[in-house]
mmCIF file of the C-alpha atoms, coordinates in Angstrom:
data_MODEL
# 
_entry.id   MODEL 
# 
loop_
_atom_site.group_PDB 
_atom_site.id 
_atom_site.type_symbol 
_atom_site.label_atom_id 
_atom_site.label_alt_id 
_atom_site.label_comp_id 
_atom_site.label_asym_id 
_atom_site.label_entity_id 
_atom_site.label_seq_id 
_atom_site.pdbx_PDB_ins_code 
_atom_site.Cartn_x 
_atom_site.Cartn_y 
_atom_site.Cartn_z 
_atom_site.occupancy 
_atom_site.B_iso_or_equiv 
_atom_site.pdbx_formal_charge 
_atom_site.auth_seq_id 
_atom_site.auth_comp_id 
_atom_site.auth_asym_id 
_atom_site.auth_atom_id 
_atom_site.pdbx_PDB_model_num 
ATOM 1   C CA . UNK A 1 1   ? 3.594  130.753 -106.613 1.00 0.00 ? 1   UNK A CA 1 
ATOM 2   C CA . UNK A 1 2   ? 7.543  130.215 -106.392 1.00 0.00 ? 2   UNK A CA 1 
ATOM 3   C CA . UNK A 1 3   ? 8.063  129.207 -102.341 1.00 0.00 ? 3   UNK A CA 1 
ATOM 4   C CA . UNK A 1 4   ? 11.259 130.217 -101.025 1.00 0.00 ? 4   UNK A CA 1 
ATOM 5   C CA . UNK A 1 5   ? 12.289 128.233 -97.870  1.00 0.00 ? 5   UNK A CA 1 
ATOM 6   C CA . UNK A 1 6   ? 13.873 129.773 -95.039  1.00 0.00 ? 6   UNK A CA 1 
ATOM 7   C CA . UNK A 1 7   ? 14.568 128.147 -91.054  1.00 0.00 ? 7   UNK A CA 1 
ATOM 8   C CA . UNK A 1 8   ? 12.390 129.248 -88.383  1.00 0.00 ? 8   UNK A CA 1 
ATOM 9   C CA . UNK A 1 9   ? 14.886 131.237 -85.769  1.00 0.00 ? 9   UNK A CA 1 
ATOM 10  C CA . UNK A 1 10  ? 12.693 130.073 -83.245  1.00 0.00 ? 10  UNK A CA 1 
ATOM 11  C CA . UNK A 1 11  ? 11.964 126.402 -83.700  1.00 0.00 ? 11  UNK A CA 1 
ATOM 12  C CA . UNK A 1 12  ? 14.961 125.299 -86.510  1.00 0.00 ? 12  UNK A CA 1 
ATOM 13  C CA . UNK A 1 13  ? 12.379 123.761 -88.701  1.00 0.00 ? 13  UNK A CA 1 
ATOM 14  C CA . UNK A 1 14  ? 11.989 125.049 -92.360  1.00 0.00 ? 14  UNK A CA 1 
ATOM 15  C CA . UNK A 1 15  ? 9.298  127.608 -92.751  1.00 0.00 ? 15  UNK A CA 1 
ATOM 16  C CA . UNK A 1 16  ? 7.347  128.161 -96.543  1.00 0.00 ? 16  UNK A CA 1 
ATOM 17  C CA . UNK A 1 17  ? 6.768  131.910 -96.390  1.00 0.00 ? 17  UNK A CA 1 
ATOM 18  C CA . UNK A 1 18  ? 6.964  132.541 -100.146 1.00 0.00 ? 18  UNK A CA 1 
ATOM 19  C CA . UNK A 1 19  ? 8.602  135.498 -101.521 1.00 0.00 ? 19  UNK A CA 1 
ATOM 20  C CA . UNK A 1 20  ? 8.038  137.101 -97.734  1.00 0.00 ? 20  UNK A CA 1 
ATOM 21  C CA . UNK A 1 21  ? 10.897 136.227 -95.617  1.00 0.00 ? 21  UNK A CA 1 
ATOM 22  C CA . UNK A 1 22  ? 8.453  136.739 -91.818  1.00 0.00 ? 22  UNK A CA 1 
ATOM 23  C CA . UNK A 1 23  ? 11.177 136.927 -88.828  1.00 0.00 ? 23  UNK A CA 1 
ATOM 24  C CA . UNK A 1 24  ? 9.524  134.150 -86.548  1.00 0.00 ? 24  UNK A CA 1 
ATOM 25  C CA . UNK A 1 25  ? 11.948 135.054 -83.399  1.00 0.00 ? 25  UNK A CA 1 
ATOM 26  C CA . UNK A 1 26  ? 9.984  136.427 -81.012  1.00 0.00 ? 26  UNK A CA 1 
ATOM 27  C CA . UNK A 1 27  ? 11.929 136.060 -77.828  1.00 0.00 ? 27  UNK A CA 1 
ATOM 28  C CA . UNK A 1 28  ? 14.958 138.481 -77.429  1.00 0.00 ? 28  UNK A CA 1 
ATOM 29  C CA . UNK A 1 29  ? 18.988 137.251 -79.093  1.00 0.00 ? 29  UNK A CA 1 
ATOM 30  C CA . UNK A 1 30  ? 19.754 136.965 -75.373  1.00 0.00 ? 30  UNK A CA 1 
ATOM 31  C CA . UNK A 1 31  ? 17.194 134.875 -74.338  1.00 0.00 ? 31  UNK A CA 1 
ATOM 32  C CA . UNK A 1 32  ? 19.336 131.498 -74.155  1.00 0.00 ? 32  UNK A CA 1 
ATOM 33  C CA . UNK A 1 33  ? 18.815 128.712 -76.944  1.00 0.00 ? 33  UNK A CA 1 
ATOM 34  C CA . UNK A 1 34  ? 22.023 130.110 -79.522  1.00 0.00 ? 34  UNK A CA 1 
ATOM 35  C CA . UNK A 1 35  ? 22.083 133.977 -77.885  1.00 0.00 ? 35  UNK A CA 1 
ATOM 36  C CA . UNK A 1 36  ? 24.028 136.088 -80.266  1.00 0.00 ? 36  UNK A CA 1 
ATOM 37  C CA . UNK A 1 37  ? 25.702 133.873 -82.676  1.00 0.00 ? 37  UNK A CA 1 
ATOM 38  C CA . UNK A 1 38  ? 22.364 132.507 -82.869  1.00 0.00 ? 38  UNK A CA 1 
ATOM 39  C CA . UNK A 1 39  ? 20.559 135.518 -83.514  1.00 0.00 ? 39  UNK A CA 1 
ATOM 40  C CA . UNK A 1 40  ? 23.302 136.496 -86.350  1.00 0.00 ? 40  UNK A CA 1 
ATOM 41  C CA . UNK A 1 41  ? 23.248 133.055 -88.099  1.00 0.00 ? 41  UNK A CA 1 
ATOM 42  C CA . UNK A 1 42  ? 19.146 133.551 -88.235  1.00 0.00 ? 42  UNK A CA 1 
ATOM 43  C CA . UNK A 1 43  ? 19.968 137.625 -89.336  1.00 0.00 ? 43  UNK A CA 1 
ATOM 44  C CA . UNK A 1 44  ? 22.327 136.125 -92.360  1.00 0.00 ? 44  UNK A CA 1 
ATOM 45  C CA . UNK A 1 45  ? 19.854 133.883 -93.568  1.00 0.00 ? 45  UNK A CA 1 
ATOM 46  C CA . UNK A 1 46  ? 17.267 136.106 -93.852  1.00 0.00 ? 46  UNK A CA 1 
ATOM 47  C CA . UNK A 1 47  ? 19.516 138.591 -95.879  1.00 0.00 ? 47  UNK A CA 1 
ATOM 48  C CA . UNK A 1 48  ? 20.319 135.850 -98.109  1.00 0.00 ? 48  UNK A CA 1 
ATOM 49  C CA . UNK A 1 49  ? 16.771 135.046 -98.299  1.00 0.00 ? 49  UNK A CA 1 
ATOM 50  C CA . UNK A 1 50  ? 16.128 138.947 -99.264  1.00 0.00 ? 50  UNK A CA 1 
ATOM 51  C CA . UNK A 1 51  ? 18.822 139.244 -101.401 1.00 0.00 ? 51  UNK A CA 1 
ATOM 52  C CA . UNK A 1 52  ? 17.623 136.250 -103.646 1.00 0.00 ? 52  UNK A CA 1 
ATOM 53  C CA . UNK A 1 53  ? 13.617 137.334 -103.249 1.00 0.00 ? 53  UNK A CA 1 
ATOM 54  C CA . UNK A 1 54  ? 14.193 140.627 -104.180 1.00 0.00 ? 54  UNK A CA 1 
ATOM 55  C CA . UNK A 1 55  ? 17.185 140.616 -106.894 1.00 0.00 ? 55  UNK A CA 1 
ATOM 56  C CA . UNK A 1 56  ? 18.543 137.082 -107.832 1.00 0.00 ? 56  UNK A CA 1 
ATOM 57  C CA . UNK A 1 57  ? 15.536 135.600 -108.601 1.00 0.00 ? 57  UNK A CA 1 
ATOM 58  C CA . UNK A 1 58  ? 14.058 138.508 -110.515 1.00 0.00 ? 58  UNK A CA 1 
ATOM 59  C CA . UNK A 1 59  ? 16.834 138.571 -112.895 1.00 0.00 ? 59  UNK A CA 1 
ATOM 60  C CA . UNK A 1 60  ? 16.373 135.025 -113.224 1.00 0.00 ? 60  UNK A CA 1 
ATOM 61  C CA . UNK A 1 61  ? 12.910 135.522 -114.224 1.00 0.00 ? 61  UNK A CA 1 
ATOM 62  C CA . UNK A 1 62  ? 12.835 138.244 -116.600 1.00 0.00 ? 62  UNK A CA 1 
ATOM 63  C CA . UNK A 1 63  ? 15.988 137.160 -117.941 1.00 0.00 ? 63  UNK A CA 1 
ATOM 64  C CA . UNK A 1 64  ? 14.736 135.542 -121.150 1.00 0.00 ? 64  UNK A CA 1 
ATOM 65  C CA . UNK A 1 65  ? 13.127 138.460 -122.342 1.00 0.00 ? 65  UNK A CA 1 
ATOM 66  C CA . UNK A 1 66  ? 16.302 140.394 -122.162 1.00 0.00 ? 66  UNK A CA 1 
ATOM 67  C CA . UNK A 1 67  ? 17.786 137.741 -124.830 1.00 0.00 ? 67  UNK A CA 1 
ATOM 68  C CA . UNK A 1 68  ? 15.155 137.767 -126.591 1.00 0.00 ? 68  UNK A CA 1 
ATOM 69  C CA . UNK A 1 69  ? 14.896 141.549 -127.430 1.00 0.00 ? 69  UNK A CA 1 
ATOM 70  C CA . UNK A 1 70  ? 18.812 141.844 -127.273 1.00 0.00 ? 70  UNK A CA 1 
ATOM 71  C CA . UNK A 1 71  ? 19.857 138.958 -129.758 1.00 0.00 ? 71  UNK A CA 1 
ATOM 72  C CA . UNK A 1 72  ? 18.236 141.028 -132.554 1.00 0.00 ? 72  UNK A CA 1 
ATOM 73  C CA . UNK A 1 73  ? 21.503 143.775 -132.302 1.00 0.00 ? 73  UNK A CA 1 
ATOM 74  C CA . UNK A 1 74  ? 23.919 140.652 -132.653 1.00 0.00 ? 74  UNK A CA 1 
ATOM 75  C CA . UNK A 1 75  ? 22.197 138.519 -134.558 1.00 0.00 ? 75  UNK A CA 1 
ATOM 76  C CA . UNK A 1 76  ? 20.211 140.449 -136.928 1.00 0.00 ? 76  UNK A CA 1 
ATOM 77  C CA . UNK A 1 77  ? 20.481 142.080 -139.982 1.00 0.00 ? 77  UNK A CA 1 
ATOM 78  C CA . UNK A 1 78  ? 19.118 140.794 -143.705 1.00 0.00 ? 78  UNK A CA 1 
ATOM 79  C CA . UNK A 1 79  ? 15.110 140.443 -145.325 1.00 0.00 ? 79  UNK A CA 1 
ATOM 80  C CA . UNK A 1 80  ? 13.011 143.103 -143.354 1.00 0.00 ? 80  UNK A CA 1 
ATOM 81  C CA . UNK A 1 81  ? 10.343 140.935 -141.807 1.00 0.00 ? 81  UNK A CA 1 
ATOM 82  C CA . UNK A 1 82  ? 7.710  143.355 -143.325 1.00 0.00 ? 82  UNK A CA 1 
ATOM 83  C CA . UNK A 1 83  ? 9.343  142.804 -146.832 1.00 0.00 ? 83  UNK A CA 1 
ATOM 84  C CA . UNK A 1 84  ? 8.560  146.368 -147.352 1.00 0.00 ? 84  UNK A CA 1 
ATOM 85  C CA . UNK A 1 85  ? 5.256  146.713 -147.103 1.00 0.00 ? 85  UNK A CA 1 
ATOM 86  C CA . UNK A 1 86  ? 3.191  149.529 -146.558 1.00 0.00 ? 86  UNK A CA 1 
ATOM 87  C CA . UNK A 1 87  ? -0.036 150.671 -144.527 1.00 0.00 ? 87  UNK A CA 1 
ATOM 88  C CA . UNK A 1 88  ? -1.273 153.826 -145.610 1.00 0.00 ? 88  UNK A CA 1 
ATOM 89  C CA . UNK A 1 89  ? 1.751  154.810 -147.338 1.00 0.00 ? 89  UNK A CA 1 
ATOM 90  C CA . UNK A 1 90  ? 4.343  154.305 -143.896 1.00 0.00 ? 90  UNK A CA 1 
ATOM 91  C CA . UNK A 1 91  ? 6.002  150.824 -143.763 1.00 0.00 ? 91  UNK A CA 1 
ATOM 92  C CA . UNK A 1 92  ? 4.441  148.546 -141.706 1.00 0.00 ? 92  UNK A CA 1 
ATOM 93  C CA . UNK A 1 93  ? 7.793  148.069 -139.558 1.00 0.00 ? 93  UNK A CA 1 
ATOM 94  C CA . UNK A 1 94  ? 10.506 149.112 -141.274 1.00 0.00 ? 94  UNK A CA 1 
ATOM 95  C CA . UNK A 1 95  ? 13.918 148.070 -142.124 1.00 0.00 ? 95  UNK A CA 1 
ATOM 96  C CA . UNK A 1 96  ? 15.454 147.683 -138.749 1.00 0.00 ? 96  UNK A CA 1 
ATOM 97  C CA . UNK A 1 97  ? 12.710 145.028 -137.890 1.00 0.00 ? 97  UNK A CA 1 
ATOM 98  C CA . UNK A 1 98  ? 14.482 141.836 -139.662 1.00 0.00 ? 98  UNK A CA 1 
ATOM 99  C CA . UNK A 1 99  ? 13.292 138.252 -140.293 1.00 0.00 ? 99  UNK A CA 1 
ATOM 100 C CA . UNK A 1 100 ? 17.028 136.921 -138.811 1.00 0.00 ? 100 UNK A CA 1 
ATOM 101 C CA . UNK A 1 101 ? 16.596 139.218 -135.702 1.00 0.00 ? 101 UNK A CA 1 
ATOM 102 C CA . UNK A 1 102 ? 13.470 137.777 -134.923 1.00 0.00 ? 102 UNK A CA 1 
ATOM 103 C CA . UNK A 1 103 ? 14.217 134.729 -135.378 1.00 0.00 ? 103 UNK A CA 1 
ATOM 104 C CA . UNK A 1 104 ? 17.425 134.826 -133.507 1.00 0.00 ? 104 UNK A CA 1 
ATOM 105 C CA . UNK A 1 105 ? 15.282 136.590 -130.400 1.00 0.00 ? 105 UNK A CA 1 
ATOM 106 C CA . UNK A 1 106 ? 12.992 133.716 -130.286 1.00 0.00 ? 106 UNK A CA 1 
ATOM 107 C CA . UNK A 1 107 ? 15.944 131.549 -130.367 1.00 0.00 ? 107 UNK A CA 1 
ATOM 108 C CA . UNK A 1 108 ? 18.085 133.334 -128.140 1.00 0.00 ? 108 UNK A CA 1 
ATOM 109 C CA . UNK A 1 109 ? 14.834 133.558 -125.474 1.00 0.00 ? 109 UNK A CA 1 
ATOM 110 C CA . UNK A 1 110 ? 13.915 130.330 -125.067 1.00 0.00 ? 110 UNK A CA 1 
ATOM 111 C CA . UNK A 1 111 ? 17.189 129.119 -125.255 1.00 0.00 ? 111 UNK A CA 1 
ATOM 112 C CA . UNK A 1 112 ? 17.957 131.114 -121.494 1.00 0.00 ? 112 UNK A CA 1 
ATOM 113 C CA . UNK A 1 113 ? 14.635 129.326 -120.672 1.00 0.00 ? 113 UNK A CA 1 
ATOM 114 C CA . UNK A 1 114 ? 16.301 126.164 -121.126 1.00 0.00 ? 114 UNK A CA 1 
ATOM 115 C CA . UNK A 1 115 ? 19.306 127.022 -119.732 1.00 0.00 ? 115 UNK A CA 1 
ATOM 116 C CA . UNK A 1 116 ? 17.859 127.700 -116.600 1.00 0.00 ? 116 UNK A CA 1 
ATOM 117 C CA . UNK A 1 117 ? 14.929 124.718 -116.295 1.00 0.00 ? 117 UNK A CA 1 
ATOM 118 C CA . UNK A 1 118 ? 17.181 122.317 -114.729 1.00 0.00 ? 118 UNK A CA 1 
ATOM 119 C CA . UNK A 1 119 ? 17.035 124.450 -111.235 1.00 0.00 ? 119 UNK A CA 1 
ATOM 120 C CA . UNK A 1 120 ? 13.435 126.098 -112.325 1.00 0.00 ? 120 UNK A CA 1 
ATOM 121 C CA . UNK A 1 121 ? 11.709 123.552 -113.673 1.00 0.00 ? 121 UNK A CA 1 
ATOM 122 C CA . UNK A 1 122 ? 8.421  125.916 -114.985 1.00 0.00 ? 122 UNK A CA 1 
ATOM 123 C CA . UNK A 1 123 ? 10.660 128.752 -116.339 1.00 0.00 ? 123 UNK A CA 1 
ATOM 124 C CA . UNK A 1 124 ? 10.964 126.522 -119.955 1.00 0.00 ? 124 UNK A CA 1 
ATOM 125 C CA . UNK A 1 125 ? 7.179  127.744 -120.409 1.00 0.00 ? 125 UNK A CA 1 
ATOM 126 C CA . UNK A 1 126 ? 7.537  131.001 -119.005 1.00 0.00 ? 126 UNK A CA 1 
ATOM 127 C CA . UNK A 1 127 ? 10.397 131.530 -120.953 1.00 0.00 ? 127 UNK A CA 1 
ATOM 128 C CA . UNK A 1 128 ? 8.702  130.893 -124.076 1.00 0.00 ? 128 UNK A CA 1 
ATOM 129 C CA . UNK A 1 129 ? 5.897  133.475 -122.972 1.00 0.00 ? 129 UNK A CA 1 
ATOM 130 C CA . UNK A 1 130 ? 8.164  135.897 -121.671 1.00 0.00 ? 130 UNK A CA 1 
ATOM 131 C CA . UNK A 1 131 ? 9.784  135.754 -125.540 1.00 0.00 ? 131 UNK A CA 1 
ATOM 132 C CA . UNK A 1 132 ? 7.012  135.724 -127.482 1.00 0.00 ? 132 UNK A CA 1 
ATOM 133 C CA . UNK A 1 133 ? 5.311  138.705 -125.251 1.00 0.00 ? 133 UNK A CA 1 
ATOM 134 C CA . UNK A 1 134 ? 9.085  140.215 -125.714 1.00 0.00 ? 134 UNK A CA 1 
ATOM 135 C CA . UNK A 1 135 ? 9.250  139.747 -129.448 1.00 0.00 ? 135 UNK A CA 1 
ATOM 136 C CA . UNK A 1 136 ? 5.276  140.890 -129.811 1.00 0.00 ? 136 UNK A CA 1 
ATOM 137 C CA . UNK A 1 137 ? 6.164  144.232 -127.909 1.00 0.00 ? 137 UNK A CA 1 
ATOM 138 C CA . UNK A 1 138 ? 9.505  145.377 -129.512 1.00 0.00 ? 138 UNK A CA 1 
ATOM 139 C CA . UNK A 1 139 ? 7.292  145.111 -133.339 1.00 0.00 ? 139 UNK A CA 1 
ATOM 140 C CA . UNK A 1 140 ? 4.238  146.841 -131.548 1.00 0.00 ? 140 UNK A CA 1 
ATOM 141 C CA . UNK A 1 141 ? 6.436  149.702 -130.666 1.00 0.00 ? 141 UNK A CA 1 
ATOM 142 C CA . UNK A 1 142 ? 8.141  149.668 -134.243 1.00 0.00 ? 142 UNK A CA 1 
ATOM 143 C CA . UNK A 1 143 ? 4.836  149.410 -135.390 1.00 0.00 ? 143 UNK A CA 1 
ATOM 144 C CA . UNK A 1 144 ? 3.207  152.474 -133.801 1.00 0.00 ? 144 UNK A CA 1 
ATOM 145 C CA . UNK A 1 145 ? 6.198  154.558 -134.316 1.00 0.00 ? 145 UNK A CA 1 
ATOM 146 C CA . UNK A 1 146 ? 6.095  154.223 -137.909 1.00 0.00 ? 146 UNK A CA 1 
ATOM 147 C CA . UNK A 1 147 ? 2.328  155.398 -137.580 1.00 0.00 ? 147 UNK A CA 1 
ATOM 148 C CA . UNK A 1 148 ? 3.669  158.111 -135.829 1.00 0.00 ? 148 UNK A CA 1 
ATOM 149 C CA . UNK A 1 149 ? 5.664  159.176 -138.663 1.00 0.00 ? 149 UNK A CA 1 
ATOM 150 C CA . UNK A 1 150 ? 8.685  158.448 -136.785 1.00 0.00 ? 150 UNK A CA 1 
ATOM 151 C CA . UNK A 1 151 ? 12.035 156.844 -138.814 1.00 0.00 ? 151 UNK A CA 1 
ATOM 152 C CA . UNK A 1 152 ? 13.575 153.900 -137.942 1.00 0.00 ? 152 UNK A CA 1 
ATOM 153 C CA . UNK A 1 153 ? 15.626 154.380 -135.105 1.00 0.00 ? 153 UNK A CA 1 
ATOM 154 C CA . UNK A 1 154 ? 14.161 157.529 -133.796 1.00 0.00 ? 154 UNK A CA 1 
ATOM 155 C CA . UNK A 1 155 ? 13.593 157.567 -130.341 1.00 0.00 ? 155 UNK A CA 1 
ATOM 156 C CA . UNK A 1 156 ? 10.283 157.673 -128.597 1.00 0.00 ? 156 UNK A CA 1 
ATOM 157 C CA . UNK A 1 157 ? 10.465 157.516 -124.443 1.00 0.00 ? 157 UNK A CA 1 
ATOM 158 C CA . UNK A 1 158 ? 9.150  154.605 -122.727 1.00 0.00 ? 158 UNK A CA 1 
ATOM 159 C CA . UNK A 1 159 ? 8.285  152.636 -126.018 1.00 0.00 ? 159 UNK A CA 1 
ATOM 160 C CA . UNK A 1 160 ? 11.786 152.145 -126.668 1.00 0.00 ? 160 UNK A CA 1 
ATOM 161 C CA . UNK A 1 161 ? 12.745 150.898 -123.185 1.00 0.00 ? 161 UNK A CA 1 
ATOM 162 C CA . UNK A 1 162 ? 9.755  149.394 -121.630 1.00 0.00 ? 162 UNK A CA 1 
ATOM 163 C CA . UNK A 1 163 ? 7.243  147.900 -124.815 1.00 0.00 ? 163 UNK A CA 1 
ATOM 164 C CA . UNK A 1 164 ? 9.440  144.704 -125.128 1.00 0.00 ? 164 UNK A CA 1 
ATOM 165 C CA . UNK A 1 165 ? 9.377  144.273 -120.869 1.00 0.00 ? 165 UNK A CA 1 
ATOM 166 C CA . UNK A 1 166 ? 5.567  145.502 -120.289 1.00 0.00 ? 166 UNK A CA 1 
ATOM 167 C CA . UNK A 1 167 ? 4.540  142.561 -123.072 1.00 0.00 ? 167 UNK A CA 1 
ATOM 168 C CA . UNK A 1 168 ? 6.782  140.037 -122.019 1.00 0.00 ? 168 UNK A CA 1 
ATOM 169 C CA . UNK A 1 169 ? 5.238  140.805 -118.737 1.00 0.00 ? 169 UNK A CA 1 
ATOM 170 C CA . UNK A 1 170 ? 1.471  140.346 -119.305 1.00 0.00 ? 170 UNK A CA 1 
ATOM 171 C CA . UNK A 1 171 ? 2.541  137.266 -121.407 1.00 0.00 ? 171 UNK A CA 1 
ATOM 172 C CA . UNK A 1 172 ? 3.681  135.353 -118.733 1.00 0.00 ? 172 UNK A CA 1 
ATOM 173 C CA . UNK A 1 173 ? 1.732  136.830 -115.521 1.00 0.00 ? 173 UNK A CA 1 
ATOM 174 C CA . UNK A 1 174 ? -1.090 133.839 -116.295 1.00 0.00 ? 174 UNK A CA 1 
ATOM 175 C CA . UNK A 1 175 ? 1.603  131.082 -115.479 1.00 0.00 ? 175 UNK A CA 1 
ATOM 176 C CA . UNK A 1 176 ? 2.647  132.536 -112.055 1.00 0.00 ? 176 UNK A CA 1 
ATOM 177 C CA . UNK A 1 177 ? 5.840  132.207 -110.531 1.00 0.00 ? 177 UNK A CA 1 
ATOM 178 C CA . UNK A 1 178 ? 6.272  135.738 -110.920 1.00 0.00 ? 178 UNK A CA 1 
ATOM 179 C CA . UNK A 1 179 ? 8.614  138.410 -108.574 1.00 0.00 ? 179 UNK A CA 1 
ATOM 180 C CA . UNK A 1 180 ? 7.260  139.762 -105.441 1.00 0.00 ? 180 UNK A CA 1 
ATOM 181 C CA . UNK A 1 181 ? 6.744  143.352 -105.556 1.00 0.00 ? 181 UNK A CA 1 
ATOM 182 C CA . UNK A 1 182 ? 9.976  144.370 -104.510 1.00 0.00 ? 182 UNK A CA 1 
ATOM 183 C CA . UNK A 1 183 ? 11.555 142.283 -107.143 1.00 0.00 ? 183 UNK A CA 1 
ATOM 184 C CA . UNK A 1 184 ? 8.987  143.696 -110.294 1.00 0.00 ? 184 UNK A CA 1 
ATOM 185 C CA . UNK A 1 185 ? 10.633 147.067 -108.686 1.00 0.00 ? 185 UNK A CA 1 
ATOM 186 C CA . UNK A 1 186 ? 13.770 146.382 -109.093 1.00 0.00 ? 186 UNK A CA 1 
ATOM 187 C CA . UNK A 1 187 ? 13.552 144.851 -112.903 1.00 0.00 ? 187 UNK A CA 1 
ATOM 188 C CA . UNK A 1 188 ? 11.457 148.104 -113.750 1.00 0.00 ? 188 UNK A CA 1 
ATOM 189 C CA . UNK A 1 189 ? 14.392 150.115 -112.692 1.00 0.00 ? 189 UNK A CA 1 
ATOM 190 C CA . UNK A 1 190 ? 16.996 147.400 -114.108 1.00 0.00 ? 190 UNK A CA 1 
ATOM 191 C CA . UNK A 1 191 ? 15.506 146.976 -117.762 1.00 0.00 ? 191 UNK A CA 1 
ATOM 192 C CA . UNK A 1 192 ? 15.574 151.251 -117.465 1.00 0.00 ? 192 UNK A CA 1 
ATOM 193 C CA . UNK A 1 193 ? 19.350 151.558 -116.881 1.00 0.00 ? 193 UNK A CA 1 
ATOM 194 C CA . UNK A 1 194 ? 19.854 148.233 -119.061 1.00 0.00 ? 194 UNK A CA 1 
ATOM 195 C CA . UNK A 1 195 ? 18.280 150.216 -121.912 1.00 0.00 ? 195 UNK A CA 1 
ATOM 196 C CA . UNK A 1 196 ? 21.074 152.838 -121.413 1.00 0.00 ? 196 UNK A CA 1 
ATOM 197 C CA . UNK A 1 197 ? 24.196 151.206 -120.855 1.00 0.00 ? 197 UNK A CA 1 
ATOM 198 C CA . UNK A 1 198 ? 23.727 148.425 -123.260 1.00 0.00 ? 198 UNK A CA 1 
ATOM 199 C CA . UNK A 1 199 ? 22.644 150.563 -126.272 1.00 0.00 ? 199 UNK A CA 1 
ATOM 200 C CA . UNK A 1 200 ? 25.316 152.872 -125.903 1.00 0.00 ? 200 UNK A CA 1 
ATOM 201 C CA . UNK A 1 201 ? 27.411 149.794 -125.935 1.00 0.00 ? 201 UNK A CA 1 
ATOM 202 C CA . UNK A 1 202 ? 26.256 148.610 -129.286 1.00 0.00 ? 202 UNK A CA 1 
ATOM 203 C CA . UNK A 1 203 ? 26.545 151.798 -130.573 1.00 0.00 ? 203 UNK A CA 1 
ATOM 204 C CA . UNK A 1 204 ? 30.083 152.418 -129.757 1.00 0.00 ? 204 UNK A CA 1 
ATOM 205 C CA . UNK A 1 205 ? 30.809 148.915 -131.090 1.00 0.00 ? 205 UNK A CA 1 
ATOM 206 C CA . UNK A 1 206 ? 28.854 149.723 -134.544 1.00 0.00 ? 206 UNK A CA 1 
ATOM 207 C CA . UNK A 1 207 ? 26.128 147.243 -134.057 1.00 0.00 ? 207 UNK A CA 1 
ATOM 208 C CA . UNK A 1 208 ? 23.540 150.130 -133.877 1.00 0.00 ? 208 UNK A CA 1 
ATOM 209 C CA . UNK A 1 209 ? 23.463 153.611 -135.597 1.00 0.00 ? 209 UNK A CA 1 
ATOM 210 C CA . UNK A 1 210 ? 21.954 155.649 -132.517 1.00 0.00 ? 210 UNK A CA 1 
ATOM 211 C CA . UNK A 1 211 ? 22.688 154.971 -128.907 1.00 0.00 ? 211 UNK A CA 1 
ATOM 212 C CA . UNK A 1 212 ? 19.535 154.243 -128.005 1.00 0.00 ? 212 UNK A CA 1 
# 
């Protein structure tokens, strides 16, 4: 699991705690050895240590998955990837589902893998799970709507905003490194209001039909 490293307040040494930042003081600010300023110093670097536990790194992590399933809106366009095929009369994905989008989410996803490998050395594999688990869930949601009778672009809750993250997600939970609970929290809530602001975005710059 990803270690974060934070300074004991009590001793000064470096403590591994992992994504739990444990307050080690246990004698009062007061109580000689620093006081206050020492007690402050110790309070800053544990909100630090929070802030990056709980948000930083999460967006960090899940990060490749969002350019995977978002690359698609920029980048695709062209061949449908099902070449318009059928399965009991309903397309097998449709037309929105394109053999340049997914090609340009793979790209796109492992691409922000790389990008960030040089200070997370592991997140070049994850990243490549996290897209292909991306990729896998955005068609599986295309894929049942269609067998739902829905169109192309029609919205179904939940699917449409959590498929590509709840795949991406199970792709890459057997190579660890993942976000402490807090952090899984806050990308639930983040790929949510992502889902909202950016596809109302594209659709007010014409690179989707529906804002959503």
């Amino acid at each position: 699991m990803w270690q974060c490293q934070v300074p004991s307040a009590k001793t000064g040494h470096w403590t591994s705690s992992g994504h739990t930042l444990r307050n080690t003081v246990s004698s009062s600010p007061a109580a000689g050895q620093g006081g206050w300023q020492k007690a402050g110093l110790d309070s800053g670097v544990l909100l630090l240590g929070w802030l990056f536990g709980t948000i930083i790194y999460p967006i960090i992590y899940i990060f490749p998955a969002y350019a995977a399933n978002g690359a698609p809106v920029i980048f695709g366009g062209g061949r449908p990837l099902d070449m318009g095929r059928k399965l009991r009369g309903k397309r097998v994905f449709g037309d929105h589902k394109t053999i340049r989008g997914t090609v340009s989410g793979a790209v796109c996803g492992v691409l922000a893998g790389a990008i960030e490998a040089p200070f997370f050395p592991y997140m070049l594999a994850i990243a490549v799970a996290l897209t292909a688990g991306a990729i896998f869930g955005d068609l599986f949601g295309s894929f049942m709507k269609r067998r739902m009778g829905h169109n192309p672009g029609a919205q179904v809750p939940v699917l449409d905003q959590y498929g590509f993250f709840i795949f991406a997600m199970l792709a890459a939970f057997p190579l660890g490194h993942l976000p402490d609970l807090y952090g899984i929290v806050f990308i639930i809530i983040l790929t949510g209001a992502l889902h909202v602001l950016t596809n109302m975005g594209a659709h007010r710059l014409r690179l989707k039909e529906v804002p959503w």
